Coordinates of C-alpha atoms in Angstrom, one line a residue:
M3 CA 32.3 20.3 31.2
L4 CA 30.9 22.8 28.6
T5 CA 31.4 20.3 25.8
R6 CA 29.3 17.7 27.8
K7 CA 26.5 20.2 28.4
I8 CA 26.5 21.1 24.6
F9 CA 26.4 17.3 23.8
L10 CA 23.6 16.7 26.3
T11 CA 21.6 19.7 25.0
A12 CA 22.0 18.5 21.4
A13 CA 21.0 14.9 22.4
L14 CA 17.9 16.2 24.2
A15 CA 16.9 18.3 21.3
A16 CA 17.3 15.4 18.9
G17 CA 15.3 13.2 21.1
I18 CA 12.4 15.7 21.3
A19 CA 12.5 16.1 17.5
A20 CA 12.4 12.3 17.1
F21 CA 9.3 12.0 19.3
S22 CA 7.5 15.0 17.7
A23 CA 8.3 14.2 14.1
P24 CA 6.1 11.0 13.9
A25 CA 3.2 12.8 15.5
F26 CA 3.5 15.7 13.0
A27 CA 3.8 13.3 10.1
Q28 CA 0.7 11.4 11.2
S29 CA -1.3 14.6 11.6
N30 CA -0.1 15.8 8.2
V31 CA -1.1 12.5 6.6
A32 CA -4.5 12.7 8.2
E33 CA -5.0 16.3 7.0
G34 CA -3.9 15.3 3.5
K35 CA -6.4 12.4 3.4
K36 CA -9.1 14.8 4.6
L37 CA -8.2 17.3 1.9
A38 CA -7.9 14.6 -0.8
F39 CA -11.4 13.3 0.0
D40 CA -13.0 16.7 0.5
R41 CA -15.3 17.3 -2.4
G42 CA -14.8 21.1 -2.1
K43 CA -11.0 21.1 -1.9
G44 CA -8.7 18.4 -3.3
N45 CA -11.6 16.4 -4.7
C46 CA -9.2 13.7 -5.8
L47 CA -12.1 11.1 -5.7
V48 CA -13.9 12.8 -8.5
C49 CA -11.3 11.3 -10.9
H50 CA -9.3 8.7 -8.9
V51 CA -9.9 5.5 -7.0
I52 CA -8.3 5.8 -3.6
K53 CA -8.5 3.1 -1.0
G54 CA -11.0 4.1 1.7
G55 CA -12.7 6.7 -0.6
E56 CA -16.4 6.6 -1.4
Y57 CA -17.8 7.0 -4.9
P58 CA -14.6 7.3 -6.8
G59 CA -14.3 8.3 -10.4
T60 CA -12.3 6.4 -13.0
L61 CA -11.1 9.2 -15.3
G62 CA -7.7 9.3 -13.7
P63 CA -5.4 6.4 -12.7
E64 CA -6.0 4.5 -9.4
L65 CA -3.8 6.1 -6.8
V66 CA -1.8 3.1 -5.4
D67 CA 1.9 2.5 -4.9
I68 CA 2.5 6.2 -5.2
K69 CA 5.9 6.3 -3.5
S70 CA 7.4 3.8 -5.9
K71 CA 5.8 5.5 -8.9
Y72 CA 7.0 9.0 -7.8
P73 CA 10.1 8.5 -5.6
K74 CA 10.9 12.2 -5.9
R75 CA 8.5 14.1 -3.7
E76 CA 9.0 17.2 -5.8
E77 CA 7.6 15.5 -8.9
L78 CA 4.4 14.7 -7.1
V79 CA 4.1 18.2 -5.7
A80 CA 4.6 19.6 -9.2
I81 CA 1.9 17.3 -10.6
I82 CA -0.6 18.6 -8.0
Y83 CA 0.5 22.2 -8.3
D84 CA 0.2 22.3 -12.1
E85 CA 0.1 19.1 -14.2
T86 CA -0.3 21.1 -17.4
K87 CA 3.4 21.9 -17.3
R88 CA 4.2 18.3 -17.7
N89 CA 1.2 17.3 -19.7
P90 CA -0.5 20.2 -21.5
L91 CA -3.5 17.9 -22.5
T92 CA -4.3 16.8 -18.9
V93 CA -7.7 17.3 -17.5
M94 CA -6.3 17.5 -14.0
P95 CA -6.9 21.0 -12.5
P96 CA -3.8 23.0 -11.7
F97 CA -4.6 23.0 -7.9
G98 CA -1.7 25.3 -6.9
R99 CA -1.6 27.6 -9.9
N100 CA -5.4 28.2 -9.6
R101 CA -5.1 28.6 -5.8
I102 CA -7.5 25.8 -5.1
L103 CA -4.9 24.4 -2.7
N104 CA -2.0 26.3 -1.0
A105 CA 1.5 24.9 -0.6
K106 CA 0.8 23.6 2.9
E107 CA -2.3 21.7 1.7
I108 CA -0.4 20.3 -1.3
D109 CA 2.3 19.1 1.1
A110 CA -0.3 17.4 3.3
I111 CA -1.9 15.7 0.3
V112 CA 1.5 14.5 -0.9
D113 CA 2.3 13.1 2.6
F114 CA -1.0 11.2 2.4
L115 CA -0.5 10.0 -1.2
Q116 CA 3.0 8.6 -0.3
T117 CA 1.3 6.3 2.2
L118 CA -0.8 4.6 -0.5

């Protein structure tokens, strides 16, 4: 009887997590898009063309098919945090190192970029 209760409790917890994860993911993607398009925060549009963005720049590459270009999430996080470590000649600001974006904001932007 105790084993069944443990199993049912675990199944219920997994079910709740399954229902709440997509909602969290969607809200994180929406927050990431907002930050990426925000001219005072991520400001990605100053250099990049992003679908749905107004008045994009063309200095950086167009941000499309990101998940296949950067299958490892950590690589994309590192690029946004401080691209100068990978490419010392980059003009991309080190958003994390310069505290323009915090870790939570960078994660949200990465979640958004992975949908492109």
